[in-house]
PDB file of C-alpha atoms in Angstrom:
ATOM      1  CA  SER A 516      -4.184  -1.671  -4.409  1.00 92.00           C
ATOM      2  CA  VAL A 517      -5.390  -1.662  -8.050  1.00 97.00           C
ATOM      3  CA  VAL A 518      -4.969  -5.580  -8.119  1.00 97.00           C
ATOM      4  CA  MET A 519      -6.686  -6.130  -4.676  1.00 97.00           C
ATOM      5  CA  LEU A 520      -9.657  -3.981  -5.958  1.00 97.00           C
ATOM      6  CA  HIS A 521      -9.848  -5.691  -9.144  1.00 98.00           C
ATOM      7  CA  GLN A 522      -9.882  -9.212  -7.379  1.00 97.00           C
ATOM      8  CA  ARG A 523     -12.632  -7.991  -5.186  1.00 97.00           C
ATOM      9  CA  ARG A 524     -14.691  -5.771  -7.352  1.00 97.00           C
ATOM     10  CA  SER A 525     -17.731  -8.035  -7.458  1.00 96.00           C
ATOM     11  CA  ASP A 526     -18.017  -8.448  -3.612  1.00 96.00           C
ATOM     12  CA  PRO A 527     -21.121  -6.642  -2.739  1.00 94.00           C
ATOM     13  CA  ASP A 528     -19.703  -5.474   0.626  1.00 95.00           C
ATOM     14  CA  VAL A 529     -16.551  -3.663  -0.923  1.00 97.00           C
ATOM     15  CA  VAL A 530     -16.395   0.120  -0.563  1.00 98.00           C
ATOM     16  CA  VAL A 531     -13.217   1.878  -1.795  1.00 98.00           C
ATOM     17  CA  ALA A 532     -11.533   4.299   0.651  1.00 98.00           C
ATOM     18  CA  HIS A 533      -8.475   6.619  -0.131  1.00 97.00           C
ATOM     19  CA  PHE A 534      -6.689   8.861   2.394  1.00 97.00           C
ATOM     20  CA  ASP A 535      -4.643  11.886   0.759  1.00 96.00           C
ATOM     21  CA  HIS A 536      -1.914  12.787   3.141  1.00 94.00           C
ATOM     22  CA  GLY A 537      -1.580  16.174   1.363  1.00 92.00           C
ATOM     23  CA  ILE A 538       2.197  15.637   1.324  1.00 89.00           C
ATOM     24  CA  ARG A 539       2.818  15.664  -2.492  1.00 85.00           C
ATOM     25  CA  SER A 540       1.562  18.505  -4.712  1.00 86.00           C
ATOM     26  CA  ASN A 541      -0.054  16.053  -7.045  1.00 88.00           C
ATOM     27  CA  SER A 542      -1.750  13.685  -4.549  1.00 90.00           C
ATOM     28  CA  ALA A 543      -5.159  15.122  -5.417  1.00 93.00           C
ATOM     29  CA  GLU A 544      -4.468  13.194  -8.963  1.00 94.00           C
ATOM     30  CA  ASP A 545      -4.073   9.821  -6.883  1.00 94.00           C
ATOM     31  CA  CYS A 546      -7.534  10.421  -5.238  1.00 96.00           C
ATOM     32  CA  ALA A 547      -9.209  11.197  -8.564  1.00 97.00           C
ATOM     33  CA  PHE A 548      -7.732   8.137 -10.027  1.00 96.00           C
ATOM     34  CA  VAL A 549      -8.963   5.959  -7.237  1.00 97.00           C
ATOM     35  CA  GLU A 550     -12.423   7.581  -7.391  1.00 98.00           C
ATOM     36  CA  GLY A 551     -12.391   6.767 -10.984  1.00 97.00           C
ATOM     37  CA  LEU A 552     -11.815   2.918 -10.398  1.00 97.00           C
ATOM     38  CA  ALA A 553     -14.556   3.079  -7.801  1.00 98.00           C
ATOM     39  CA  LYS A 554     -16.982   4.434 -10.300  1.00 98.00           C
ATOM     40  CA  GLN A 555     -15.940   2.029 -13.067  1.00 97.00           C
ATOM     41  CA  TYR A 556     -16.392  -0.772 -10.684  1.00 97.00           C
ATOM     42  CA  LYS A 557     -19.824   0.842  -9.483  1.00 97.00           C
ATOM     43  CA  LEU A 558     -18.486   0.743  -5.674  1.00 98.00           C
ATOM     44  CA  PRO A 559     -19.159   3.249  -3.004  1.00 98.00           C
ATOM     45  CA  PHE A 560     -16.168   5.607  -2.509  1.00 98.00           C
ATOM     46  CA  TYR A 561     -14.860   7.534   0.356  1.00 98.00           C
ATOM     47  CA  SER A 562     -12.079   9.804   0.851  1.00 98.00           C
ATOM     48  CA  GLU A 563     -10.455  12.084   3.284  1.00 98.00           C
ATOM     49  CA  ARG A 564      -7.672  14.784   2.795  1.00 97.00           C
ATOM     50  CA  ALA A 565      -5.190  15.964   5.271  1.00 96.00           C
ATOM     51  CA  GLU A 566      -2.655  18.691   4.922  1.00 93.00           C
ATOM     52  CA  LEU A 567       0.236  16.896   6.509  1.00 94.00           C
ATOM     53  CA  GLY A 568       3.009  18.615   4.492  1.00 88.00           C
ATOM     54  CA  ALA A 569       6.255  17.450   3.046  1.00 82.00           C
ATOM     55  CA  GLU A 570       8.010  17.073   6.390  1.00 86.00           C
ATOM     56  CA  CYS A 571       5.682  14.723   7.820  1.00 86.00           C
ATOM     57  CA  SER A 572       7.119  11.481   9.220  1.00 86.00           C
ATOM     58  CA  GLU A 573       6.103   8.133   7.877  1.00 81.00           C
ATOM     59  CA  GLU A 574       4.897   7.238  11.302  1.00 86.00           C
ATOM     60  CA  HIS A 575       2.459  10.243  11.661  1.00 93.00           C
ATOM     61  CA  ALA A 576       1.107   9.564   8.019  1.00 91.00           C
ATOM     62  CA  ARG A 577       0.406   6.035   8.648  1.00 89.00           C
ATOM     63  CA  ALA A 578      -1.174   6.838  11.997  1.00 93.00           C
ATOM     64  CA  THR A 579      -3.300   9.449  10.278  1.00 96.00           C
ATOM     65  CA  ARG A 580      -4.246   7.089   7.498  1.00 95.00           C
ATOM     66  CA  TYR A 581      -5.387   4.257   9.726  1.00 94.00           C
ATOM     67  CA  ALA A 582      -7.136   6.629  12.070  1.00 96.00           C
ATOM     68  CA  PHE A 583      -9.232   7.518   8.856  1.00 98.00           C
ATOM     69  CA  LEU A 584      -9.694   3.882   7.879  1.00 97.00           C
ATOM     70  CA  ARG A 585     -10.636   2.563  11.276  1.00 96.00           C
ATOM     71  CA  ARG A 586     -13.287   5.250  11.678  1.00 97.00           C
ATOM     72  CA  LEU A 587     -14.558   4.479   8.322  1.00 98.00           C
ATOM     73  CA  ALA A 588     -14.627   0.781   9.107  1.00 97.00           C
ATOM     74  CA  ASP A 589     -16.475   1.398  12.276  1.00 96.00           C
ATOM     75  CA  GLU A 590     -19.027   3.596  10.729  1.00 97.00           C
ATOM     76  CA  LEU A 591     -19.682   1.051   7.980  1.00 97.00           C
ATOM     77  CA  HIS A 592     -19.443  -1.907  10.272  1.00 96.00           C
ATOM     78  CA  GLY A 593     -16.658  -3.440   7.912  1.00 95.00           C
ATOM     79  CA  GLN A 594     -13.206  -4.502   7.861  1.00 95.00           C
ATOM     80  CA  ILE A 595     -10.019  -2.793   6.535  1.00 96.00           C
ATOM     81  CA  TYR A 596      -8.330  -4.452   3.633  1.00 96.00           C
ATOM     82  CA  THR A 597      -4.877  -3.360   2.518  1.00 94.00           C
ATOM     83  CA  ALA A 598      -2.742  -4.451  -0.538  1.00 92.00           C
ATOM     84  CA  HIS A 599       0.405  -5.311   1.378  1.00 88.00           C
ATOM     85  CA  HIS A 600       2.359  -7.924  -0.163  1.00 86.00           C
ATOM     86  CA  ARG A 601       5.258 -10.255   0.839  1.00 85.00           C
ATOM     87  CA  ASP A 602       7.823  -7.742  -0.227  1.00 81.00           C
ATOM     88  CA  ASP A 603       6.396  -5.284   2.227  1.00 79.00           C
ATOM     89  CA  ILE A 604       6.842  -7.882   5.020  1.00 81.00           C
ATOM     90  CA  VAL A 605      10.603  -8.085   4.085  1.00 76.00           C
ATOM     91  CA  GLU A 606      10.958  -4.319   4.129  1.00 79.00           C
ATOM     92  CA  THR A 607       8.958  -3.904   7.364  1.00 76.00           C
ATOM     93  CA  MET A 608      11.255  -6.475   9.084  1.00 77.00           C
ATOM     94  CA  ALA A 609      14.378  -5.201   7.751  1.00 74.00           C
ATOM     95  CA  ILE A 610      13.307  -1.466   9.128  1.00 72.00           C
ATOM     96  CA  ASN A 611      12.470  -3.024  12.374  1.00 73.00           C
ATOM     97  CA  ILE A 612      15.777  -4.834  12.876  1.00 73.00           C
ATOM     98  CA  LEU A 613      17.546  -1.677  11.925  1.00 75.00           C
ATOM     99  CA  ARG A 614      15.629   0.149  14.674  1.00 74.00           C
ATOM    100  CA  GLY A 615      16.660  -2.555  17.142  1.00 77.00           C
ATOM    101  CA  THR A 616      13.358  -4.382  17.267  1.00 71.00           C
ATOM    102  CA  GLY A 617      12.095  -7.211  19.657  1.00 66.00           C
ATOM    103  CA  TRP A 618      10.266 -10.241  18.282  1.00 62.00           C
ATOM    104  CA  ARG A 619       7.167  -8.255  17.431  1.00 62.00           C
ATOM    105  CA  GLY A 620       9.028  -6.230  14.799  1.00 60.00           C
ATOM    106  CA  ILE A 621      10.024  -9.383  12.901  1.00 61.00           C
ATOM    107  CA  ALA A 622       6.262 -10.421  12.886  1.00 61.00           C
ATOM    108  CA  PRO A 623       4.573  -7.394  11.172  1.00 59.00           C
ATOM    109  CA  PHE A 624       1.152  -6.927   9.916  1.00 61.00           C
ATOM    110  CA  TRP A 625      -0.370  -9.114  12.556  1.00 62.00           C
ATOM    111  CA  ASP A 626      -3.161  -6.624  13.318  1.00 65.00           C
ATOM    112  CA  GLY A 627      -6.338  -8.594  13.780  1.00 66.00           C
ATOM    113  CA  GLY A 628      -8.490  -5.623  12.501  1.00 78.00           C
ATOM    114  CA  ILE A 629      -6.571  -5.416   9.200  1.00 89.00           C
ATOM    115  CA  GLN A 630      -6.786  -8.064   6.279  1.00 92.00           C
ATOM    116  CA  HIS A 631      -4.038  -8.541   3.739  1.00 91.00           C
ATOM    117  CA  PRO A 632      -5.326 -10.732   0.975  1.00 93.00           C
ATOM    118  CA  LEU A 633      -2.185 -10.122  -1.343  1.00 94.00           C
ATOM    119  CA  ILE A 634       0.310 -10.910   1.608  1.00 90.00           C
ATOM    120  CA  GLU A 635       1.396 -14.213  -0.101  1.00 93.00           C
ATOM    121  CA  LEU A 636       2.202 -12.466  -3.507  1.00 94.00           C
ATOM    122  CA  SER A 637       5.519 -10.926  -4.180  1.00 89.00           C
ATOM    123  CA  LYS A 638       5.680  -7.439  -6.247  1.00 84.00           C
ATOM    124  CA  PRO A 639       6.603  -9.174  -9.422  1.00 88.00           C
ATOM    125  CA  ASP A 640       3.542 -11.435  -8.713  1.00 93.00           C
ATOM    126  CA  ILE A 641       1.393  -8.339  -8.586  1.00 93.00           C
ATOM    127  CA  TYR A 642       2.762  -6.740 -11.657  1.00 91.00           C
ATOM    128  CA  ARG A 643       2.150  -9.900 -13.772  1.00 95.00           C
ATOM    129  CA  TYR A 644      -1.414  -9.734 -12.648  1.00 97.00           C
ATOM    130  CA  ALA A 645      -1.743  -6.122 -13.473  1.00 97.00           C
ATOM    131  CA  THR A 646      -0.231  -6.874 -16.818  1.00 96.00           C
ATOM    132  CA  LYS A 647      -2.544  -9.871 -17.479  1.00 98.00           C
ATOM    133  CA  TYR A 648      -5.590  -7.859 -16.845  1.00 97.00           C
ATOM    134  CA  GLN A 649      -4.281  -4.553 -18.232  1.00 97.00           C
ATOM    135  CA  LEU A 650      -4.657  -2.746 -15.018  1.00 97.00           C
ATOM    136  CA  HIS A 651      -3.338   0.896 -14.944  1.00 95.00           C
ATOM    137  CA  PHE A 652      -1.999   2.254 -11.697  1.00 89.00           C
ATOM    138  CA  ARG A 653      -0.295   5.184 -10.413  1.00 86.00           C
ATOM    139  CA  GLN A 654       3.186   5.169  -8.977  1.00 77.00           C
ATOM    140  CA  ASP A 655       4.216   7.463  -6.012  1.00 64.00           C
ATOM    141  CA  GLN A 656       7.208   9.122  -7.500  1.00 64.00           C
ATOM    142  CA  THR A 657       8.472   9.657  -3.970  1.00 58.00           C
ATOM    143  CA  ASN A 658       8.937   5.882  -3.847  1.00 57.00           C
ATOM    144  CA  THR A 659      12.101   6.087  -5.880  1.00 62.00           C
ATOM    145  CA  GLU A 660      13.624   8.870  -3.544  1.00 63.00           C
ATOM    146  CA  ASP A 661      15.526   8.019  -0.341  1.00 61.00           C
ATOM    147  CA  ASP A 662      13.833  10.712   1.813  1.00 67.00           C
ATOM    148  CA  TYR A 663      12.108   7.968   3.879  1.00 62.00           C
ATOM    149  CA  LEU A 664      13.503   5.062   5.632  1.00 64.00           C
ATOM    150  CA  ARG A 665      11.122   2.657   3.914  1.00 59.00           C
ATOM    151  CA  ASN A 666      12.209   3.972   0.466  1.00 65.00           C
ATOM    152  CA  ARG A 667      15.949   3.499   1.233  1.00 73.00           C
ATOM    153  CA  VAL A 668      15.220  -0.012   2.618  1.00 66.00           C
ATOM    154  CA  ARG A 669      13.177  -0.867  -0.502  1.00 67.00           C
ATOM    155  CA  ASN A 670      15.668   0.487  -2.939  1.00 64.00           C
ATOM    156  CA  ALA A 671      18.710  -1.271  -1.273  1.00 69.00           C
ATOM    157  CA  LEU A 672      16.728  -4.497  -1.342  1.00 63.00           C
ATOM    158  CA  SER A 673      15.717  -3.894  -5.041  1.00 69.00           C
ATOM    159  CA  ARG A 674      19.436  -3.358  -5.881  1.00 62.00           C
ATOM    160  CA  GLN A 675      20.358  -6.367  -4.121  1.00 60.00           C
ATOM    161  CA  GLN A 676      17.837  -8.460  -5.849  1.00 57.00           C
ATOM    162  CA  ARG A 677      18.946  -7.212  -9.288  1.00 51.00           C
ATOM    163  CA  ASN A 678      22.785  -7.944  -8.277  1.00 55.00           C
ATOM    164  CA  ASP A 679      21.562 -11.365  -7.252  1.00 54.00           C
ATOM    165  CA  LEU A 680      19.911 -12.109 -10.410  1.00 48.00           C
ATOM    166  CA  TYR A 681      22.861 -10.685 -12.379  1.00 55.00           C
ATOM    167  CA  GLU A 682      25.330 -13.057 -10.615  1.00 61.00           C
ATOM    168  CA  SER A 683      23.165 -16.124 -11.020  1.00 52.00           C
TER     169      SER A 683
END
């Protein structure tokens, strides 16, 4: 998200939106960080917090977040942009296949109301950009935990990529 915001920071139509799920005890720090970026770039900032709790499912968290983003986009007559990248597509396809998806499950992120300007970039591409421009970002510590299916898939894919590199 930090890279996407940096790339779009001079667009006069950009507003920054952050949804705090209230799942992690330190999630308010993420909101403060994003608000600070919006101030740094002199962009309007909107946020909302829910108290979904640590037992909240990924699906419910996502639905609640997108409800906020859609409501805000409607109010502002704007579009939603997310920082999903190529690795997110692979993760989502893997999750959907594990769940026994149909063809729609292997074609994720095709919602006409949401733009994905980083979709052709890999996670390493995004890290290189952040390093080049000395961008600081916050990492959700739960991303390394295997509590959620997405994290288990992400961590398994990362291990496989490291193994592939090692064997090459």
